[in-house]
């Protein structure tokens, strides 16, 4: 596995490979890799001549300094995991390499970031858009892989790619879950055993909402029941949203593809999850 830290070096290397006609797959990450990330890496290795994972904890996408500082860092196990998966290149630029001078650009995604993560994490998608835009320019991958767990992020990145005409295919890969249904997340590392057990309620709440909708309960009634469920638990519900899975607009009746989205705090750790249901 090759390791690059400098933009100029990875560009030089990839320019030559791309001239030889090699296809490139990119998995952008912030490290603390788990099986969710590795499922993206697996697809990138399978589908491309060169699979690249980037590891960069992007300060611009954190609205809370504390969250940025507490973000888990597991570089040596990340490297061995990536090596085992057959990753060809790992790219770990420094903060100065990515942001050599004060950032003046500010991205706004209009109605797509009005709700959910965009509402509760101010400036988050500006930061995501900037780092993903930079990585796509540096690596120029044929395909870039993201997880469905961050559904709104995927819609925002799709918007970035379409509006700025990036020549890349985006793939949204299914959420990987632990046995109790909890969506894998780097943040799970900050939970106690008890917290991990309690966090299973998030996936249960999505299944409950799905069941109720199947039984023709109205969206308003489902929202009410989900709020009640969280009120009786140790989890702190930030939002439960029923939105169009493509436009992310909140719904009052089901769309062709509806996304049920949750953010909740467990032991002070903010977790998100979602489920897409077809009419
Ligand atoms: O999903 C993530 O880990 C991050 O938001 C991403 C896409 C790597 C950008 O920093």
PDB file of C-alpha atoms and ligand atoms in Angstrom:
ATOM      1  CA  UNK A   1       0.000   0.000   0.000  1.00  0.00           C
ATOM      2  CA  UNK A   2       1.393   3.389  -0.991  1.00  0.00           C
ATOM      3  CA  UNK A   3       1.116   6.284   1.431  1.00  0.00           C
ATOM      4  CA  UNK A   4       0.946   9.913   0.288  1.00  0.00           C
ATOM      5  CA  UNK A   5       0.667  13.060   2.384  1.00  0.00           C
ATOM      6  CA  UNK A   6       1.410  15.733  -0.246  1.00  0.00           C
ATOM      7  CA  UNK A   7      -1.065  16.853  -2.879  1.00  0.00           C
ATOM      8  CA  UNK A   8       1.644  17.338  -5.535  1.00  0.00           C
ATOM      9  CA  UNK A   9       3.016  13.805  -5.009  1.00  0.00           C
ATOM     10  CA  UNK A  10      -0.313  11.977  -5.211  1.00  0.00           C
ATOM     11  CA  UNK A  11      -1.306  14.093  -8.234  1.00  0.00           C
ATOM     12  CA  UNK A  12       1.933  13.211 -10.057  1.00  0.00           C
ATOM     13  CA  UNK A  13       1.510   9.546  -9.290  1.00  0.00           C
ATOM     14  CA  UNK A  14      -2.155   9.448 -10.350  1.00  0.00           C
ATOM     15  CA  UNK A  15      -1.624  11.556 -13.489  1.00  0.00           C
ATOM     16  CA  UNK A  16       0.645   8.844 -14.849  1.00  0.00           C
ATOM     17  CA  UNK A  17      -1.736   6.014 -13.872  1.00  0.00           C
ATOM     18  CA  UNK A  18      -4.714   7.866 -15.341  1.00  0.00           C
ATOM     19  CA  UNK A  19      -2.797   8.371 -18.604  1.00  0.00           C
ATOM     20  CA  UNK A  20      -2.295   4.594 -18.672  1.00  0.00           C
ATOM     21  CA  UNK A  21      -6.102   4.316 -18.516  1.00  0.00           C
ATOM     22  CA  UNK A  22      -6.325   3.028 -14.933  1.00  0.00           C
ATOM     23  CA  UNK A  23      -9.616   3.580 -13.135  1.00  0.00           C
ATOM     24  CA  UNK A  24      -9.569   5.135  -9.677  1.00  0.00           C
ATOM     25  CA  UNK A  25     -12.017   4.678  -6.804  1.00  0.00           C
ATOM     26  CA  UNK A  26     -11.974   7.015  -3.800  1.00  0.00           C
ATOM     27  CA  UNK A  27     -13.276   6.406  -0.289  1.00  0.00           C
ATOM     28  CA  UNK A  28     -13.067   9.695   1.644  1.00  0.00           C
ATOM     29  CA  UNK A  29     -12.939   9.155   5.427  1.00  0.00           C
ATOM     30  CA  UNK A  30     -12.054  10.875   8.668  1.00  0.00           C
ATOM     31  CA  UNK A  31     -10.380   7.695   9.987  1.00  0.00           C
ATOM     32  CA  UNK A  32     -11.418   5.602  13.016  1.00  0.00           C
ATOM     33  CA  UNK A  33     -12.373   3.068  10.402  1.00  0.00           C
ATOM     34  CA  UNK A  34     -14.985   0.366  11.018  1.00  0.00           C
ATOM     35  CA  UNK A  35     -16.736  -2.254   8.912  1.00  0.00           C
ATOM     36  CA  UNK A  36     -18.986   0.421   7.399  1.00  0.00           C
ATOM     37  CA  UNK A  37     -15.899   2.100   5.893  1.00  0.00           C
ATOM     38  CA  UNK A  38     -14.396  -1.247   4.960  1.00  0.00           C
ATOM     39  CA  UNK A  39     -17.529  -2.148   2.974  1.00  0.00           C
ATOM     40  CA  UNK A  40     -16.901   0.996   0.879  1.00  0.00           C
ATOM     41  CA  UNK A  41     -13.217   0.100   0.515  1.00  0.00           C
ATOM     42  CA  UNK A  42     -14.145  -3.436  -0.510  1.00  0.00           C
ATOM     43  CA  UNK A  43     -16.348  -2.085  -3.318  1.00  0.00           C
ATOM     44  CA  UNK A  44     -13.639   0.400  -4.388  1.00  0.00           C
ATOM     45  CA  UNK A  45     -11.013  -2.374  -4.556  1.00  0.00           C
ATOM     46  CA  UNK A  46     -13.337  -4.661  -6.499  1.00  0.00           C
ATOM     47  CA  UNK A  47     -14.541  -2.094  -9.010  1.00  0.00           C
ATOM     48  CA  UNK A  48     -11.374  -0.086  -9.783  1.00  0.00           C
ATOM     49  CA  UNK A  49      -7.759  -0.592 -10.822  1.00  0.00           C
ATOM     50  CA  UNK A  50      -6.650   1.709  -8.002  1.00  0.00           C
ATOM     51  CA  UNK A  51      -8.552   2.058  -4.718  1.00  0.00           C
ATOM     52  CA  UNK A  52      -7.676   5.072  -2.583  1.00  0.00           C
ATOM     53  CA  UNK A  53      -8.780   5.838   0.971  1.00  0.00           C
ATOM     54  CA  UNK A  54      -8.242   9.328   2.304  1.00  0.00           C
ATOM     55  CA  UNK A  55      -8.057  10.018   6.026  1.00  0.00           C
ATOM     56  CA  UNK A  56      -8.503  13.635   7.066  1.00  0.00           C
ATOM     57  CA  UNK A  57     -10.392  14.948  10.088  1.00  0.00           C
ATOM     58  CA  UNK A  58     -11.858  18.055   8.536  1.00  0.00           C
ATOM     59  CA  UNK A  59     -12.177  20.850  11.124  1.00  0.00           C
ATOM     60  CA  UNK A  60     -14.386  22.961   8.834  1.00  0.00           C
ATOM     61  CA  UNK A  61     -17.291  20.516   9.051  1.00  0.00           C
ATOM     62  CA  UNK A  62     -17.451  20.453  12.868  1.00  0.00           C
ATOM     63  CA  UNK A  63     -19.743  22.966  14.516  1.00  0.00           C
ATOM     64  CA  UNK A  64     -18.505  22.020  18.004  1.00  0.00           C
ATOM     65  CA  UNK A  65     -14.779  22.426  18.767  1.00  0.00           C
ATOM     66  CA  UNK A  66     -15.128  19.717  21.435  1.00  0.00           C
ATOM     67  CA  UNK A  67     -16.580  17.236  18.932  1.00  0.00           C
ATOM     68  CA  UNK A  68     -13.622  17.884  16.600  1.00  0.00           C
ATOM     69  CA  UNK A  69     -11.111  17.442  19.418  1.00  0.00           C
ATOM     70  CA  UNK A  70     -12.789  14.258  20.696  1.00  0.00           C
ATOM     71  CA  UNK A  71     -13.068  12.685  17.261  1.00  0.00           C
ATOM     72  CA  UNK A  72     -11.439   9.229  17.612  1.00  0.00           C
ATOM     73  CA  UNK A  73      -7.998   8.772  16.053  1.00  0.00           C
ATOM     74  CA  UNK A  74      -6.867   5.216  15.311  1.00  0.00           C
ATOM     75  CA  UNK A  75      -4.332   5.738  12.520  1.00  0.00           C
ATOM     76  CA  UNK A  76      -2.233   2.582  12.978  1.00  0.00           C
ATOM     77  CA  UNK A  77      -5.203   0.186  13.066  1.00  0.00           C
ATOM     78  CA  UNK A  78      -6.747   2.109  10.142  1.00  0.00           C
ATOM     79  CA  UNK A  79      -3.583   1.506   8.128  1.00  0.00           C
ATOM     80  CA  UNK A  80      -3.487  -2.214   8.883  1.00  0.00           C
ATOM     81  CA  UNK A  81      -7.216  -2.570   8.124  1.00  0.00           C
ATOM     82  CA  UNK A  82      -6.824  -0.784   4.789  1.00  0.00           C
ATOM     83  CA  UNK A  83      -3.763  -2.844   3.915  1.00  0.00           C
ATOM     84  CA  UNK A  84      -5.683  -6.081   4.650  1.00  0.00           C
ATOM     85  CA  UNK A  85      -8.526  -4.967   2.367  1.00  0.00           C
ATOM     86  CA  UNK A  86      -6.100  -4.556  -0.536  1.00  0.00           C
ATOM     87  CA  UNK A  87      -6.293  -0.733  -0.659  1.00  0.00           C
ATOM     88  CA  UNK A  88      -3.677   0.544  -3.101  1.00  0.00           C
ATOM     89  CA  UNK A  89      -3.161   4.041  -1.721  1.00  0.00           C
ATOM     90  CA  UNK A  90      -3.842   5.837   1.539  1.00  0.00           C
ATOM     91  CA  UNK A  91      -3.811   9.641   1.441  1.00  0.00           C
ATOM     92  CA  UNK A  92      -3.392  11.445   4.771  1.00  0.00           C
ATOM     93  CA  UNK A  93      -2.796  15.146   4.095  1.00  0.00           C
ATOM     94  CA  UNK A  94      -1.973  17.498   6.984  1.00  0.00           C
ATOM     95  CA  UNK A  95      -4.201  20.400   7.957  1.00  0.00           C
ATOM     96  CA  UNK A  96      -1.720  22.836   6.341  1.00  0.00           C
ATOM     97  CA  UNK A  97      -1.679  20.825   3.126  1.00  0.00           C
ATOM     98  CA  UNK A  98      -5.455  21.047   2.764  1.00  0.00           C
ATOM     99  CA  UNK A  99      -5.939  24.546   4.174  1.00  0.00           C
ATOM    100  CA  UNK A 100      -2.689  26.451   3.494  1.00  0.00           C
ATOM    101  CA  UNK A 101      -4.382  29.819   3.911  1.00  0.00           C
ATOM    102  CA  UNK A 102      -7.554  31.296   5.372  1.00  0.00           C
ATOM    103  CA  UNK A 103     -10.612  29.863   3.739  1.00  0.00           C
ATOM    104  CA  UNK A 104     -12.907  32.440   2.164  1.00  0.00           C
ATOM    105  CA  UNK A 105     -15.211  30.140   0.220  1.00  0.00           C
ATOM    106  CA  UNK A 106     -18.620  29.447   1.695  1.00  0.00           C
ATOM    107  CA  UNK A 107     -20.934  26.871   0.147  1.00  0.00           C
ATOM    108  CA  UNK A 108     -24.660  26.933   0.629  1.00  0.00           C
ATOM    109  CA  UNK A 109     -27.012  24.152  -0.460  1.00  0.00           C
ATOM    110  CA  UNK A 110     -30.314  26.008  -0.129  1.00  0.00           C
ATOM    111  CA  UNK A 111     -33.363  23.971   0.833  1.00  0.00           C
ATOM    112  CA  UNK A 112     -31.331  20.739   0.918  1.00  0.00           C
ATOM    113  CA  UNK A 113     -29.625  21.809   4.126  1.00  0.00           C
ATOM    114  CA  UNK A 114     -32.583  23.520   5.804  1.00  0.00           C
ATOM    115  CA  UNK A 115     -33.570  20.475   7.855  1.00  0.00           C
ATOM    116  CA  UNK A 116     -31.947  17.692   9.847  1.00  0.00           C
ATOM    117  CA  UNK A 117     -28.114  17.829   9.976  1.00  0.00           C
ATOM    118  CA  UNK A 118     -28.017  21.171   8.190  1.00  0.00           C
ATOM    119  CA  UNK A 119     -30.361  22.699  10.756  1.00  0.00           C
ATOM    120  CA  UNK A 120     -28.751  21.252  13.861  1.00  0.00           C
ATOM    121  CA  UNK A 121     -25.086  21.501  12.777  1.00  0.00           C
ATOM    122  CA  UNK A 122     -24.559  24.993  11.445  1.00  0.00           C
ATOM    123  CA  UNK A 123     -21.982  25.197   8.663  1.00  0.00           C
ATOM    124  CA  UNK A 124     -21.560  21.421   8.574  1.00  0.00           C
ATOM    125  CA  UNK A 125     -22.346  20.978   4.889  1.00  0.00           C
ATOM    126  CA  UNK A 126     -20.232  23.956   3.890  1.00  0.00           C
ATOM    127  CA  UNK A 127     -17.310  22.036   5.429  1.00  0.00           C
ATOM    128  CA  UNK A 128     -18.303  18.713   3.864  1.00  0.00           C
ATOM    129  CA  UNK A 129     -18.765  20.341   0.443  1.00  0.00           C
ATOM    130  CA  UNK A 130     -15.376  22.053   0.601  1.00  0.00           C
ATOM    131  CA  UNK A 131     -13.383  18.983   1.625  1.00  0.00           C
ATOM    132  CA  UNK A 132     -15.157  16.625  -0.766  1.00  0.00           C
ATOM    133  CA  UNK A 133     -14.794  19.180  -3.586  1.00  0.00           C
ATOM    134  CA  UNK A 134     -11.070  19.445  -2.840  1.00  0.00           C
ATOM    135  CA  UNK A 135     -10.585  15.663  -2.680  1.00  0.00           C
ATOM    136  CA  UNK A 136     -12.397  15.183  -5.978  1.00  0.00           C
ATOM    137  CA  UNK A 137     -10.120  17.790  -7.568  1.00  0.00           C
ATOM    138  CA  UNK A 138      -6.953  16.297  -6.096  1.00  0.00           C
ATOM    139  CA  UNK A 139      -7.693  12.620  -6.832  1.00  0.00           C
ATOM    140  CA  UNK A 140     -10.001  12.949  -9.881  1.00  0.00           C
ATOM    141  CA  UNK A 141     -11.577   9.525  -9.169  1.00  0.00           C
ATOM    142  CA  UNK A 142     -13.883   7.748 -11.599  1.00  0.00           C
ATOM    143  CA  UNK A 143     -16.043   6.674  -8.658  1.00  0.00           C
ATOM    144  CA  UNK A 144     -16.387   7.952  -5.083  1.00  0.00           C
ATOM    145  CA  UNK A 145     -18.041   5.884  -2.350  1.00  0.00           C
ATOM    146  CA  UNK A 146     -20.136   7.123   0.589  1.00  0.00           C
ATOM    147  CA  UNK A 147     -22.352   5.449   3.196  1.00  0.00           C
ATOM    148  CA  UNK A 148     -26.132   5.687   3.313  1.00  0.00           C
ATOM    149  CA  UNK A 149     -25.948   6.385   7.063  1.00  0.00           C
ATOM    150  CA  UNK A 150     -25.072   9.976   6.112  1.00  0.00           C
ATOM    151  CA  UNK A 151     -27.992  10.293   3.721  1.00  0.00           C
ATOM    152  CA  UNK A 152     -28.229  14.074   3.711  1.00  0.00           C
ATOM    153  CA  UNK A 153     -24.471  14.262   3.140  1.00  0.00           C
ATOM    154  CA  UNK A 154     -24.891  12.041   0.087  1.00  0.00           C
ATOM    155  CA  UNK A 155     -27.631  14.308  -1.334  1.00  0.00           C
ATOM    156  CA  UNK A 156     -25.486  17.384  -0.702  1.00  0.00           C
ATOM    157  CA  UNK A 157     -22.473  15.789  -2.430  1.00  0.00           C
ATOM    158  CA  UNK A 158     -24.696  14.759  -5.362  1.00  0.00           C
ATOM    159  CA  UNK A 159     -25.779  18.402  -5.641  1.00  0.00           C
ATOM    160  CA  UNK A 160     -22.133  19.587  -5.496  1.00  0.00           C
ATOM    161  CA  UNK A 161     -21.107  17.143  -8.221  1.00  0.00           C
ATOM    162  CA  UNK A 162     -24.046  18.002 -10.482  1.00  0.00           C
ATOM    163  CA  UNK A 163     -23.916  21.757 -10.014  1.00  0.00           C
ATOM    164  CA  UNK A 164     -20.130  21.976 -10.505  1.00  0.00           C
ATOM    165  CA  UNK A 165     -19.989  19.292 -13.253  1.00  0.00           C
ATOM    166  CA  UNK A 166     -17.495  16.986 -11.580  1.00  0.00           C
ATOM    167  CA  UNK A 167     -16.750  14.003 -13.793  1.00  0.00           C
ATOM    168  CA  UNK A 168     -17.303  11.327 -11.152  1.00  0.00           C
ATOM    169  CA  UNK A 169     -19.831   8.627 -10.366  1.00  0.00           C
ATOM    170  CA  UNK A 170     -21.106   8.667  -6.784  1.00  0.00           C
ATOM    171  CA  UNK A 171     -22.106   5.465  -5.038  1.00  0.00           C
ATOM    172  CA  UNK A 172     -24.251   5.325  -1.918  1.00  0.00           C
ATOM    173  CA  UNK A 173     -23.558   2.060  -0.108  1.00  0.00           C
ATOM    174  CA  UNK A 174     -25.886   0.382   2.431  1.00  0.00           C
ATOM    175  CA  UNK A 175     -25.453   1.065   6.140  1.00  0.00           C
ATOM    176  CA  UNK A 176     -23.566  -1.638   8.024  1.00  0.00           C
ATOM    177  CA  UNK A 177     -25.037  -2.505  11.430  1.00  0.00           C
ATOM    178  CA  UNK A 178     -23.894  -4.300  14.568  1.00  0.00           C
ATOM    179  CA  UNK A 179     -25.881  -7.314  15.781  1.00  0.00           C
ATOM    180  CA  UNK A 180     -28.314  -5.184  17.782  1.00  0.00           C
ATOM    181  CA  UNK A 181     -29.066  -3.061  14.715  1.00  0.00           C
ATOM    182  CA  UNK A 182     -26.966  -0.044  15.708  1.00  0.00           C
ATOM    183  CA  UNK A 183     -25.497   1.617  12.609  1.00  0.00           C
ATOM    184  CA  UNK A 184     -21.702   1.435  12.697  1.00  0.00           C
ATOM    185  CA  UNK A 185     -20.132   4.836  13.349  1.00  0.00           C
ATOM    186  CA  UNK A 186     -16.715   6.010  14.493  1.00  0.00           C
ATOM    187  CA  UNK A 187     -18.559   7.765  17.314  1.00  0.00           C
ATOM    188  CA  UNK A 188     -19.772   4.420  18.745  1.00  0.00           C
ATOM    189  CA  UNK A 189     -16.250   4.035  20.165  1.00  0.00           C
ATOM    190  CA  UNK A 190     -17.126   6.728  22.696  1.00  0.00           C
ATOM    191  CA  UNK A 191     -20.064   4.733  24.139  1.00  0.00           C
ATOM    192  CA  UNK A 192     -19.982   2.401  27.160  1.00  0.00           C
ATOM    193  CA  UNK A 193     -21.386  -1.127  26.863  1.00  0.00           C
ATOM    194  CA  UNK A 194     -24.627   0.192  28.395  1.00  0.00           C
ATOM    195  CA  UNK A 195     -24.705   3.069  25.902  1.00  0.00           C
ATOM    196  CA  UNK A 196     -24.173   0.698  22.990  1.00  0.00           C
ATOM    197  CA  UNK A 197     -27.112  -1.418  24.195  1.00  0.00           C
ATOM    198  CA  UNK A 198     -29.339   1.616  24.680  1.00  0.00           C
ATOM    199  CA  UNK A 199     -28.403   3.047  21.269  1.00  0.00           C
ATOM    200  CA  UNK A 200     -30.086   0.028  19.660  1.00  0.00           C
ATOM    201  CA  UNK A 201     -33.322   1.974  20.221  1.00  0.00           C
ATOM    202  CA  UNK A 202     -32.450   4.157  17.223  1.00  0.00           C
ATOM    203  CA  UNK A 203     -32.788   1.322  14.721  1.00  0.00           C
ATOM    204  CA  UNK A 204     -35.789  -0.051  16.654  1.00  0.00           C
ATOM    205  CA  UNK A 205     -37.482   3.334  16.333  1.00  0.00           C
ATOM    206  CA  UNK A 206     -36.928   3.311  12.562  1.00  0.00           C
ATOM    207  CA  UNK A 207     -38.425  -0.166  12.324  1.00  0.00           C
ATOM    208  CA  UNK A 208     -41.364   0.866  14.486  1.00  0.00           C
ATOM    209  CA  UNK A 209     -41.997   3.905  12.267  1.00  0.00           C
ATOM    210  CA  UNK A 210     -41.794   1.708   9.183  1.00  0.00           C
ATOM    211  CA  UNK A 211     -44.296  -0.785  10.675  1.00  0.00           C
ATOM    212  CA  UNK A 212     -46.735   1.965  11.623  1.00  0.00           C
ATOM    213  CA  UNK A 213     -46.547   3.503   8.150  1.00  0.00           C
ATOM    214  CA  UNK A 214     -47.163   0.076   6.637  1.00  0.00           C
ATOM    215  CA  UNK A 215     -50.260  -0.126   8.838  1.00  0.00           C
ATOM    216  CA  UNK A 216     -51.388   3.196   7.297  1.00  0.00           C
ATOM    217  CA  UNK A 217     -50.772   5.405  10.341  1.00  0.00           C
ATOM    218  CA  UNK A 218     -50.389   9.025   9.284  1.00  0.00           C
ATOM    219  CA  UNK A 219     -46.928  10.596   9.335  1.00  0.00           C
ATOM    220  CA  UNK A 220     -48.055  12.967  12.109  1.00  0.00           C
ATOM    221  CA  UNK A 221     -49.210  10.009  14.248  1.00  0.00           C
ATOM    222  CA  UNK A 222     -45.959   8.140  13.599  1.00  0.00           C
ATOM    223  CA  UNK A 223     -43.930  11.196  14.615  1.00  0.00           C
ATOM    224  CA  UNK A 224     -45.940  11.431  17.814  1.00  0.00           C
ATOM    225  CA  UNK A 225     -45.349   7.764  18.678  1.00  0.00           C
ATOM    226  CA  UNK A 226     -41.619   8.002  17.970  1.00  0.00           C
ATOM    227  CA  UNK A 227     -41.284  11.045  20.232  1.00  0.00           C
ATOM    228  CA  UNK A 228     -43.118   9.114  22.987  1.00  0.00           C
ATOM    229  CA  UNK A 229     -40.773   6.163  22.564  1.00  0.00           C
ATOM    230  CA  UNK A 230     -37.700   8.364  23.071  1.00  0.00           C
ATOM    231  CA  UNK A 231     -39.256  10.208  25.995  1.00  0.00           C
ATOM    232  CA  UNK A 232     -39.471   6.902  27.874  1.00  0.00           C
ATOM    233  CA  UNK A 233     -35.791   6.123  27.160  1.00  0.00           C
ATOM    234  CA  UNK A 234     -32.366   7.426  28.215  1.00  0.00           C
ATOM    235  CA  UNK A 235     -31.804   8.767  24.713  1.00  0.00           C
ATOM    236  CA  UNK A 236     -32.216  12.392  23.852  1.00  0.00           C
ATOM    237  CA  UNK A 237     -33.982  12.708  20.492  1.00  0.00           C
ATOM    238  CA  UNK A 238     -32.760  15.659  18.434  1.00  0.00           C
ATOM    239  CA  UNK A 239     -35.011  15.036  15.454  1.00  0.00           C
ATOM    240  CA  UNK A 240     -37.109  12.392  13.797  1.00  0.00           C
ATOM    241  CA  UNK A 241     -37.891  13.439  10.223  1.00  0.00           C
ATOM    242  CA  UNK A 242     -39.916  11.870   7.448  1.00  0.00           C
ATOM    243  CA  UNK A 243     -38.581  13.291   4.182  1.00  0.00           C
ATOM    244  CA  UNK A 244     -38.496  12.651   0.459  1.00  0.00           C
ATOM    245  CA  UNK A 245     -35.407  10.432   0.028  1.00  0.00           C
ATOM    246  CA  UNK A 246     -34.209  12.439  -2.976  1.00  0.00           C
ATOM    247  CA  UNK A 247     -35.115  16.078  -2.315  1.00  0.00           C
ATOM    248  CA  UNK A 248     -35.079  15.744   1.517  1.00  0.00           C
ATOM    249  CA  UNK A 249     -38.221  17.877   1.713  1.00  0.00           C
ATOM    250  CA  UNK A 250     -40.347  17.000   4.805  1.00  0.00           C
ATOM    251  CA  UNK A 251     -43.438  14.974   3.906  1.00  0.00           C
ATOM    252  CA  UNK A 252     -47.001  14.854   5.136  1.00  0.00           C
ATOM    253  CA  UNK A 253     -47.836  11.847   2.935  1.00  0.00           C
ATOM    254  CA  UNK A 254     -45.501   9.125   1.699  1.00  0.00           C
ATOM    255  CA  UNK A 255     -43.428   9.708  -1.441  1.00  0.00           C
ATOM    256  CA  UNK A 256     -42.225   7.119  -3.945  1.00  0.00           C
ATOM    257  CA  UNK A 257     -39.080   6.851  -1.839  1.00  0.00           C
ATOM    258  CA  UNK A 258     -39.401   8.094   1.710  1.00  0.00           C
ATOM    259  CA  UNK A 259     -36.529   8.405   4.169  1.00  0.00           C
ATOM    260  CA  UNK A 260     -37.052   8.099   7.910  1.00  0.00           C
ATOM    261  CA  UNK A 261     -34.189   9.974   9.583  1.00  0.00           C
ATOM    262  CA  UNK A 262     -33.129  10.192  13.218  1.00  0.00           C
ATOM    263  CA  UNK A 263     -30.501  12.017  15.265  1.00  0.00           C
ATOM    264  CA  UNK A 264     -30.260  11.213  18.965  1.00  0.00           C
ATOM    265  CA  UNK A 265     -27.770  11.674  21.800  1.00  0.00           C
ATOM    266  CA  UNK A 266     -26.604   8.695  23.842  1.00  0.00           C
ATOM    267  CA  UNK A 267     -24.227   9.389  26.759  1.00  0.00           C
ATOM    268  CA  UNK A 268     -23.536  12.769  25.165  1.00  0.00           C
ATOM    269  CA  UNK A 269     -22.613  11.223  21.810  1.00  0.00           C
ATOM    270  CA  UNK A 270     -24.625  12.317  18.798  1.00  0.00           C
ATOM    271  CA  UNK A 271     -25.685   9.448  16.525  1.00  0.00           C
ATOM    272  CA  UNK A 272     -27.659   9.459  13.273  1.00  0.00           C
ATOM    273  CA  UNK A 273     -29.414   6.785  11.252  1.00  0.00           C
ATOM    274  CA  UNK A 274     -32.037   6.452   8.543  1.00  0.00           C
ATOM    275  CA  UNK A 275     -34.149   3.991   6.619  1.00  0.00           C
ATOM    276  CA  UNK A 276     -35.424   4.355   3.067  1.00  0.00           C
ATOM    277  CA  UNK A 277     -38.824   2.867   2.360  1.00  0.00           C
ATOM    278  CA  UNK A 278     -40.588   2.503  -0.970  1.00  0.00           C
ATOM    279  CA  UNK A 279     -44.265   3.254  -1.340  1.00  0.00           C
TER     280      UNK A 279
HETATM  281  O1  LIG B   1     -18.550  11.022   6.096  1.00  0.00           O
HETATM  282  C1  LIG B   1     -17.423  11.417   6.467  1.00  0.00           C
HETATM  283  O2  LIG B   1     -16.638  10.721   7.119  1.00  0.00           O
HETATM  284  C2  LIG B   1     -17.010  12.838   6.136  1.00  0.00           C
HETATM  285  O3  LIG B   1     -18.068  13.719   6.225  1.00  0.00           O
HETATM  286  C3  LIG B   1     -16.290  12.957   4.777  1.00  0.00           C
HETATM  287  C4  LIG B   1     -17.217  12.617   3.618  1.00  0.00           C
HETATM  288  C5  LIG B   1     -15.076  12.068   4.764  1.00  0.00           C
HETATM  289  C6  LIG B   1     -15.824  14.403   4.577  1.00  0.00           C
HETATM  290  O4  LIG B   1     -14.934  14.791   5.581  1.00  0.00           O
END
